[in-house]
Short mmCIF file of C-alpha atoms in Angstrom, two decimals:
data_model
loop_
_atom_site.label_atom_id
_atom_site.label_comp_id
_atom_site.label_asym_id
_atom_site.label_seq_id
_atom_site.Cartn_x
_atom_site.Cartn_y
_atom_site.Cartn_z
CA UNK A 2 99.61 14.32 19.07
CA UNK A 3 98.60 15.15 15.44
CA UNK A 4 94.85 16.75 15.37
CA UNK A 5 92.74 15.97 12.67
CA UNK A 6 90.00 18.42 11.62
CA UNK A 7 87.20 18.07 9.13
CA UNK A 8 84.64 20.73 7.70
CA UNK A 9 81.94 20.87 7.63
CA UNK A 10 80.49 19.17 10.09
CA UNK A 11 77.64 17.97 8.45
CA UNK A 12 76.36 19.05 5.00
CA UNK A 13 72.70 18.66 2.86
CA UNK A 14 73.04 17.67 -0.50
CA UNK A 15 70.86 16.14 -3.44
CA UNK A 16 71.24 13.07 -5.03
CA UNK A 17 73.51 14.16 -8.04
CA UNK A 18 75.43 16.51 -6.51
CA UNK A 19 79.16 16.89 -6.09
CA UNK A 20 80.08 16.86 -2.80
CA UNK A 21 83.57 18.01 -0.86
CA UNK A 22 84.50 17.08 2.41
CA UNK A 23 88.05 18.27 3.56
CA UNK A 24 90.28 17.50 6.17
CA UNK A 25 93.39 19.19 7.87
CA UNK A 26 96.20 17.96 10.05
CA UNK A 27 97.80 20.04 13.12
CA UNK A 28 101.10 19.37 11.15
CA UNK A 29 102.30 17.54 8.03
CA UNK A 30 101.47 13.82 7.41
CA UNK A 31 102.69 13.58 3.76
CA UNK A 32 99.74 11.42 2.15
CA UNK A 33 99.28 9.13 5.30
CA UNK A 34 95.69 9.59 5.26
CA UNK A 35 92.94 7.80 5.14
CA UNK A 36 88.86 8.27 5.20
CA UNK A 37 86.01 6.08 5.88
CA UNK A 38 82.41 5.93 5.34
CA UNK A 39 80.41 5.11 8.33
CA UNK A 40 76.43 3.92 8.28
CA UNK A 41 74.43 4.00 11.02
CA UNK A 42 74.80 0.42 13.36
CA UNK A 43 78.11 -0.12 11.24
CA UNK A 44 81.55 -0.66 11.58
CA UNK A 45 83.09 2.06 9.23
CA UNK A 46 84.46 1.11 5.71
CA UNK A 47 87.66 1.91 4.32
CA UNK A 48 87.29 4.11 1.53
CA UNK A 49 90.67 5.44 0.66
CA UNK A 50 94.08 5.02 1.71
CA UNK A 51 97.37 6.97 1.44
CA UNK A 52 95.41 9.78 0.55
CA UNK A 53 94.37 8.71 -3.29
CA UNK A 54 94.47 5.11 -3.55
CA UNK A 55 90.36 3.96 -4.21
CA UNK A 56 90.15 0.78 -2.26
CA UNK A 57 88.76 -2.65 -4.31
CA UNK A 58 84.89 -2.00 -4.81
CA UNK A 59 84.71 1.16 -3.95
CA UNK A 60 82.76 2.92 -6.86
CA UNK A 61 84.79 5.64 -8.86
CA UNK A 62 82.90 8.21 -8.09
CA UNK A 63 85.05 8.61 -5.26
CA UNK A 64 88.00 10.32 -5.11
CA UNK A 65 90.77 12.08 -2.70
CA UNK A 66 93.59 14.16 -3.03
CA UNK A 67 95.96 15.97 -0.80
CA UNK A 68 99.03 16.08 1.18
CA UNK A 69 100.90 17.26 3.95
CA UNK A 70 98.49 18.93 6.06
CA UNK A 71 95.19 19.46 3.74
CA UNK A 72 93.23 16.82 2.24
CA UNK A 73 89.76 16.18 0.17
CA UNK A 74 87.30 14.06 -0.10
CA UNK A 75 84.88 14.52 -3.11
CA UNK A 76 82.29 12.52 -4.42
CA UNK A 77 81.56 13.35 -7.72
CA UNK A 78 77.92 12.71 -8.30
CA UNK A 79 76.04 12.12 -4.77
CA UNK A 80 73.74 8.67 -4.89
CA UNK A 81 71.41 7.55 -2.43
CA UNK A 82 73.89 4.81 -0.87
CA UNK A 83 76.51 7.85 -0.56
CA UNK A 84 74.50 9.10 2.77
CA UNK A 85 76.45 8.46 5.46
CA UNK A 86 78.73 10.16 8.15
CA UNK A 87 82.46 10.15 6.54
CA UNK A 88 85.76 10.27 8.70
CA UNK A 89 89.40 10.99 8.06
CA UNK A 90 92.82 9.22 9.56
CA UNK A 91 96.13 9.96 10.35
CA UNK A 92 98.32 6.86 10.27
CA UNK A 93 101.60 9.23 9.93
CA UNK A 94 102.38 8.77 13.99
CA UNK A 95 101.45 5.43 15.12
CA UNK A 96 101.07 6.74 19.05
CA UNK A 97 98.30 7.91 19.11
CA UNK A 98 96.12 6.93 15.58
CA UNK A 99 93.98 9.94 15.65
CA UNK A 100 90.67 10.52 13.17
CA UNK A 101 88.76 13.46 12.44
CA UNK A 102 85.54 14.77 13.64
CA UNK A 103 83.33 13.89 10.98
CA UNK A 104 80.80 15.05 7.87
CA UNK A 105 77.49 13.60 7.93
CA UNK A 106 76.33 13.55 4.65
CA UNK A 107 72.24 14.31 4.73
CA UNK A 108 70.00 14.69 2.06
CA UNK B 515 86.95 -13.93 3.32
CA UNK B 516 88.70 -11.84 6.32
CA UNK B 517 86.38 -11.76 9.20
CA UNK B 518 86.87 -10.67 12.90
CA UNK B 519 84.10 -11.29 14.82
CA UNK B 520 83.91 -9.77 18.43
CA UNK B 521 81.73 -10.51 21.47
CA UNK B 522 78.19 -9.90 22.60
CA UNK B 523 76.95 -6.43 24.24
CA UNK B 524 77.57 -6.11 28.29
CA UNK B 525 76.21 -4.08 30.40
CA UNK B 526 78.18 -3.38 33.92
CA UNK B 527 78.16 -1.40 37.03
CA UNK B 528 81.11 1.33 37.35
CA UNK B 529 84.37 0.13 38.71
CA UNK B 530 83.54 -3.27 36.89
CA UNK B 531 86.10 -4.87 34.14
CA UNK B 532 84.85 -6.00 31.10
CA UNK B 533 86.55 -8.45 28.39
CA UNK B 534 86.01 -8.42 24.77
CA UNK B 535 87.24 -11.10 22.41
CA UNK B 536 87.83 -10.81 18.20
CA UNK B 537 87.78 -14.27 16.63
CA UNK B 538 89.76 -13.84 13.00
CA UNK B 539 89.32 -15.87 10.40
CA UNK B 540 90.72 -15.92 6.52
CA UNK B 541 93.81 -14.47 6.59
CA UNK B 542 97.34 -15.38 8.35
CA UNK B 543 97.11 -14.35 11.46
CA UNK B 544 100.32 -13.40 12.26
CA UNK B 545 100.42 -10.74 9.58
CA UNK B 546 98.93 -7.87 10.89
CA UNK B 547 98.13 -6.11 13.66
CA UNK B 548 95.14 -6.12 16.09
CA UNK B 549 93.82 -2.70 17.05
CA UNK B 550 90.85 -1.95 19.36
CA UNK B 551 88.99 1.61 18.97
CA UNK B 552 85.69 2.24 20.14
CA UNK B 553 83.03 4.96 19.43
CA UNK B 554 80.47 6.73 21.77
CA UNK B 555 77.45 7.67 20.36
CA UNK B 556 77.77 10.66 18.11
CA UNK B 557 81.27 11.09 18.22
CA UNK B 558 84.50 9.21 16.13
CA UNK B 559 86.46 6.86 16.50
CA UNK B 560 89.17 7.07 19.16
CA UNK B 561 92.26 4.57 18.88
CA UNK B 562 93.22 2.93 21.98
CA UNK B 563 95.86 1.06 21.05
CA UNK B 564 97.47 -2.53 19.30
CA UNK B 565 98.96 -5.62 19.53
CA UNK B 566 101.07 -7.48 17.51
CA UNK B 567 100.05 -10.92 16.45
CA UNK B 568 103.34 -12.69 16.49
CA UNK B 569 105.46 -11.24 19.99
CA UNK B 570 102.10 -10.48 21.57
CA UNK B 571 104.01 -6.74 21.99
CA UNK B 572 101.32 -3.69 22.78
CA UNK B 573 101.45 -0.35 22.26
CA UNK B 574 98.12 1.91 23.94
CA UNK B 575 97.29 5.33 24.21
CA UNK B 576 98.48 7.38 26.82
CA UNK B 577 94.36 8.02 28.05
CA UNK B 578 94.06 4.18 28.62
CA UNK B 579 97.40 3.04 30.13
CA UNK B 580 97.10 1.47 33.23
CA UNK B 581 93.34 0.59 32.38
CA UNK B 582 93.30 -1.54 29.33
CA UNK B 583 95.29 -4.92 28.63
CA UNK B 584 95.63 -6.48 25.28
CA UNK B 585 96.40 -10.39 24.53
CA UNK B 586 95.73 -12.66 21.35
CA UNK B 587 96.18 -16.26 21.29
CA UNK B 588 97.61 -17.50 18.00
CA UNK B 589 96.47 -21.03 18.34
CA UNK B 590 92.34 -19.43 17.62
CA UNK B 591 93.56 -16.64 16.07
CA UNK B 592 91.18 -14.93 18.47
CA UNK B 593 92.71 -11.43 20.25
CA UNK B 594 90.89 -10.04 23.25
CA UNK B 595 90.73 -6.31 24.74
CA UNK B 596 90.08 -5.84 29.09
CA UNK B 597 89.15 -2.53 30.49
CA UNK B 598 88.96 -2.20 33.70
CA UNK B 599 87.89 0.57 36.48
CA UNK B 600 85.00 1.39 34.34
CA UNK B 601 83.23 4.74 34.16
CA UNK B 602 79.68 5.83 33.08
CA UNK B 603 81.85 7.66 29.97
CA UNK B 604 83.54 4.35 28.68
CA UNK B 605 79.99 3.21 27.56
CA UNK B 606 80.83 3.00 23.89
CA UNK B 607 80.70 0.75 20.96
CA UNK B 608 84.27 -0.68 20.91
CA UNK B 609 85.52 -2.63 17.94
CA UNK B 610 88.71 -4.76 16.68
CA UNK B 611 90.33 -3.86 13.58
CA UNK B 612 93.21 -5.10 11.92
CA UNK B 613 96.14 -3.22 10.15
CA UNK B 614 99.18 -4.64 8.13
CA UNK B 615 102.65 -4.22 10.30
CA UNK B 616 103.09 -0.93 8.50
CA UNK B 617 99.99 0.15 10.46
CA UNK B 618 99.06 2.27 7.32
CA UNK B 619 94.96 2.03 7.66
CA UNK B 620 92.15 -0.10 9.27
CA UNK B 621 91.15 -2.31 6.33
CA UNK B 622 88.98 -4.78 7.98
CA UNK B 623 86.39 -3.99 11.29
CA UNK B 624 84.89 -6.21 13.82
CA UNK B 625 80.91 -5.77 13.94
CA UNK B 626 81.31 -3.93 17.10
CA UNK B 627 80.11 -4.68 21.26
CA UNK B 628 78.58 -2.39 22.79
CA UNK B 629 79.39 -1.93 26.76
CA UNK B 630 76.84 0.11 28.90
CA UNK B 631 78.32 1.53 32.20
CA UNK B 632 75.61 1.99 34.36
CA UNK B 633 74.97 1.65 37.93
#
């Protein structure tokens, strides 16, 4: 099974700021990865697929890079909607799917 | 627009099955897969497996084989998700998701169930 680990955990951050969230496989995945944005009661949202690729409607501020076994997330100027707990996804082996732990994103 | 809307909350007693169902709508079907993953509180989500829309074909995680059975029925575009011999730590939210047949990402969620295992 391919492990997926994110730091940190959870980070505080102002509205405004640039944030960085980065992930890290147990072994190579090429750019099969994906993140999410999770808010509380939700389902989570796709954010960004095949490591880079900004879904539809997801504002530009947003952006990942990455591949093989370390990845980024970064959000380049932090807004209020941006607070939220934030996952990444292997989809390089199919058996199992496996996501990260998770950042939670708190003012 | 692509919806999949799953089932109501359940509570039930351990060693209990429980059903949930994912009712699709605006998109074909038949073009991509049905996964189910669910999420206990404060923790991620864990995969537990697929099926595919057309053969009906599964494929589950190696924690849940022998516990969970998968079916869809094509003709209500609806796919459904049974666990069975539950446990106080299955009480999670579990949700449907679909992914195209290259199973790249999760691009569309069900609004979740929640099942409660309690005696």
């Amino acid at each position: 099974d391919i492990q997926m680990t994110q730091s940190p955990s959870s980070l505080s951050a102002s509205v405004g700021d640039r944030v960085t969230i980065t992930c890290r496989a147990s072994r190579s995945i090429s750019n099969y990865l994906n993140w999410y944005q999770q808010k509380p009661g939700k389902a989570p949202n796709l954010l960004i697929s095949g490591a880079s690729t900004l879904q539809s409607g997801v504002p530009s501020r947003f952006s990942g890079s990455g591949s093989g076994t370390d990845f980024t997330l970064t959000i380049s100027s932090l807004q209020p909607e941006d607070f939220a707990t934030y996952y990444c996804q292997q989809s390089y082996t199919t058996l199992p799917l496996s996501f990260g732990g998770g950042t939670k994103v708190e003012i | 627009q692509v919806q999949l809307v799953q089932s109501g909350a359940e509570v039930k007693k351990p060693g209990a099955s429980v059903k949930v169902s994912c009712e699709t709508s605006g998109y074909i079907f038949t073009d991509y897969y049905i996964h189910w993953l669910r999420q206990a509180p404060g923790h991620a989500p864990e995969w537990m497996g697929w099926i595919h829309p057309n053969s009906g074909a599964t494929n589950y995680a190696q924690k849940f084989q022998g516990r969970v059975t998968m079916t869809r029925d094509t003709s209500i575009t609806t796919a459904s998700m049974a666990l069975s011999r539950l446990r106080s730590d299955d009480t999670a939210m579990y949700y449907c998701a679909r992914s195209n047949l290259k199973i790249s990402d999760f691009d569309f969620w069900g609004q979740g169930t929640l099942v409660t295992v309690s005696s």
